[in-house]
Coordinates of C-alpha atoms in Angstrom, one line a residue:
X1 CA 174.7 -8.4 -21.4
X2 CA 171.0 -8.0 -21.9
X3 CA 171.3 -5.1 -24.1
X4 CA 167.8 -5.0 -25.1
X5 CA 166.4 -5.3 -21.7
X6 CA 163.1 -3.5 -21.3
X7 CA 161.8 -2.6 -17.9
X8 CA 158.2 -3.3 -18.6
X9 CA 158.9 -6.7 -19.9
X10 CA 160.4 -8.0 -16.7
X11 CA 157.3 -7.8 -14.7
X12 CA 155.8 -10.9 -15.6
X13 CA 153.7 -12.6 -13.0
X14 CA 155.1 -16.1 -13.7
X15 CA 158.5 -15.0 -12.1
X16 CA 156.6 -15.6 -8.8
X17 CA 156.5 -19.3 -9.7
X18 CA 160.2 -19.4 -9.0
X19 CA 159.8 -19.3 -5.2
X20 CA 156.5 -21.1 -5.2
X21 CA 157.8 -24.2 -7.0
X22 CA 160.9 -24.0 -5.1
X23 CA 159.0 -24.1 -1.8
X24 CA 156.9 -27.2 -3.2
X25 CA 160.1 -28.9 -4.1
X26 CA 161.7 -28.2 -0.8
X27 CA 158.5 -29.6 1.0
X28 CA 159.0 -32.9 -0.9
X29 CA 162.5 -33.0 0.2
X30 CA 161.7 -32.3 3.8
X31 CA 158.6 -34.7 3.9
X32 CA 160.7 -37.5 2.6
X33 CA 163.8 -36.6 4.6
X34 CA 164.1 -40.1 6.0
X35 CA 164.6 -41.4 2.3
X36 CA 167.8 -39.3 1.9
X37 CA 170.2 -42.1 2.7
X38 CA 172.2 -41.4 -0.4
X39 CA 173.4 -38.2 1.3
X40 CA 175.4 -40.3 3.7
X41 CA 177.9 -40.8 0.9
X42 CA 178.8 -37.2 1.3
X43 CA 181.0 -36.7 4.4
X44 CA 179.0 -34.4 6.7
X45 CA 178.6 -33.9 10.3
X46 CA 175.8 -36.2 11.4
X47 CA 174.0 -33.5 13.3
X48 CA 173.9 -31.2 10.3
X49 CA 171.5 -33.7 8.6
X50 CA 169.2 -33.9 11.6
X51 CA 165.6 -33.0 10.4
X52 CA 165.5 -29.7 12.3
X53 CA 168.6 -28.4 10.6
X54 CA 167.3 -29.4 7.2
X55 CA 164.1 -27.8 7.7
X56 CA 165.8 -24.5 8.8
X57 CA 168.1 -24.6 5.8
X58 CA 165.2 -25.3 3.4
X59 CA 163.2 -22.4 5.0
X60 CA 166.3 -20.2 4.5
X61 CA 166.9 -21.1 0.9
X62 CA 163.2 -20.5 0.1
X63 CA 163.3 -17.2 1.8
X64 CA 166.4 -16.1 -0.1
X65 CA 164.8 -16.9 -3.3
X66 CA 161.6 -15.1 -2.3
X67 CA 163.6 -12.1 -1.4
X68 CA 165.4 -12.1 -4.7
X69 CA 162.2 -12.0 -6.7
X70 CA 160.9 -9.3 -4.3
X71 CA 163.9 -7.3 -5.1
X72 CA 163.5 -7.7 -8.8
X73 CA 160.0 -6.4 -8.6
X74 CA 161.1 -3.5 -6.5
X75 CA 164.0 -2.4 -8.4
X76 CA 163.6 -4.1 -11.9
X77 CA 167.3 -4.0 -12.7
X78 CA 169.4 -6.2 -15.0
X79 CA 171.2 -7.3 -12.0
X80 CA 168.1 -8.7 -10.2
X81 CA 167.0 -10.4 -13.5
X82 CA 170.5 -11.9 -13.8
X83 CA 170.3 -13.2 -10.3
X84 CA 166.8 -14.8 -11.0
X85 CA 168.3 -16.5 -14.1
X86 CA 171.1 -17.8 -11.9
X87 CA 168.9 -19.0 -9.3
X88 CA 166.6 -20.7 -11.7
X89 CA 169.6 -22.3 -13.3
X90 CA 170.8 -23.7 -9.9
X91 CA 167.2 -25.0 -9.2
X92 CA 167.0 -26.4 -12.8
X93 CA 170.5 -28.2 -12.3
X94 CA 169.4 -29.4 -8.8
X95 CA 166.4 -31.0 -10.4
X96 CA 168.7 -32.9 -12.8
X97 CA 170.7 -34.1 -9.8
X98 CA 167.5 -35.5 -8.2
X99 CA 166.6 -37.3 -11.5
X100 CA 170.1 -38.6 -11.9
X101 CA 170.2 -39.8 -8.2
X102 CA 166.9 -41.6 -8.9
X103 CA 168.4 -43.3 -12.0
X104 CA 171.6 -44.2 -10.4
X105 CA 170.1 -45.6 -7.2
X106 CA 167.2 -47.2 -9.0
X107 CA 164.7 -45.9 -6.4
X108 CA 162.8 -42.9 -5.4
X109 CA 165.0 -39.8 -4.3
X110 CA 163.3 -37.0 -2.4
X111 CA 162.8 -34.1 -4.8
X112 CA 162.4 -36.3 -7.8
X113 CA 158.7 -36.0 -8.3
X114 CA 158.7 -32.1 -8.2
X115 CA 161.8 -32.1 -10.3
X116 CA 160.3 -34.1 -13.1
X117 CA 156.9 -32.5 -13.2
X118 CA 157.5 -28.9 -12.1
X119 CA 161.2 -27.8 -11.8
X120 CA 162.5 -29.0 -15.2
X121 CA 159.4 -28.0 -17.3
X122 CA 159.0 -24.6 -15.6
X123 CA 162.8 -23.9 -16.0
X124 CA 162.8 -24.6 -19.7
X125 CA 159.7 -22.4 -20.0
X126 CA 161.3 -19.5 -18.2
X127 CA 164.6 -20.0 -20.0
X128 CA 162.8 -19.8 -23.4
X129 CA 160.4 -17.0 -22.2
X130 CA 163.5 -15.0 -21.2
X131 CA 165.1 -15.6 -24.6
X132 CA 162.0 -14.6 -26.6
X133 CA 161.5 -11.5 -24.4
X134 CA 165.0 -10.4 -24.8
X135 CA 165.8 -10.8 -21.1
X136 CA 168.9 -12.9 -21.8
X137 CA 170.3 -14.8 -24.6
X138 CA 171.0 -18.8 -24.8
X139 CA 174.6 -18.3 -23.8
X140 CA 173.5 -16.6 -20.7
X141 CA 171.3 -19.5 -19.8
X142 CA 174.2 -22.0 -20.6
X143 CA 176.6 -19.9 -18.5
X144 CA 174.1 -19.8 -15.7
X145 CA 173.5 -23.5 -15.7
X146 CA 177.2 -24.1 -15.5
X147 CA 177.5 -21.6 -12.6
X148 CA 174.6 -23.4 -11.0
X149 CA 176.5 -26.6 -11.0
X150 CA 179.6 -25.0 -9.4
X151 CA 177.6 -22.9 -6.8
X152 CA 175.1 -25.4 -6.0
X153 CA 176.8 -27.6 -3.5
X154 CA 178.6 -24.8 -1.7
X155 CA 175.5 -23.0 -1.2
X156 CA 173.7 -26.0 0.0
X157 CA 176.5 -26.7 2.6
X158 CA 176.7 -23.1 3.5
X159 CA 173.1 -22.9 4.2
X160 CA 173.1 -26.2 6.2
X161 CA 176.0 -24.8 8.3
X162 CA 174.2 -21.5 8.9
X163 CA 171.0 -23.5 10.0
X164 CA 173.1 -25.4 12.5
X165 CA 174.3 -22.1 13.8
X166 CA 170.8 -20.6 14.0
X167 CA 169.4 -23.6 15.8

């Protein structure tokens, strides 16, 4: 995996866009929280979806992503680069879920706008840049996207539960 990885090539400044765009996306979700009626289809405790828990969960997720980017720049290892790929793939797949949700419901879904104009385009850019720079291969991107689908909901529910414990 990542056989031709070069330490100097993984220091690109645009990797910092991962937590920045994630924070902007989370801000859209939080601001339009009241529009998230579609989540009621998922059986969850009512108090977990209260605005304060949701805010804490979004902050935790954003902080975790930021810490992974920091770890990557501190240690510059294949592992941290692979983790960034998986994180971006999860964000990418989350963006597609927002777009799909908007199409299926026929109305605005919180996170739709940032998914459409920021998350999906930036993810495609980063995936391509990583392939061109030799950070990863296309098969790693595909596997990461599949892993992103599998991990997305358990991570979201886990962080929501953690937010409930914290608050």
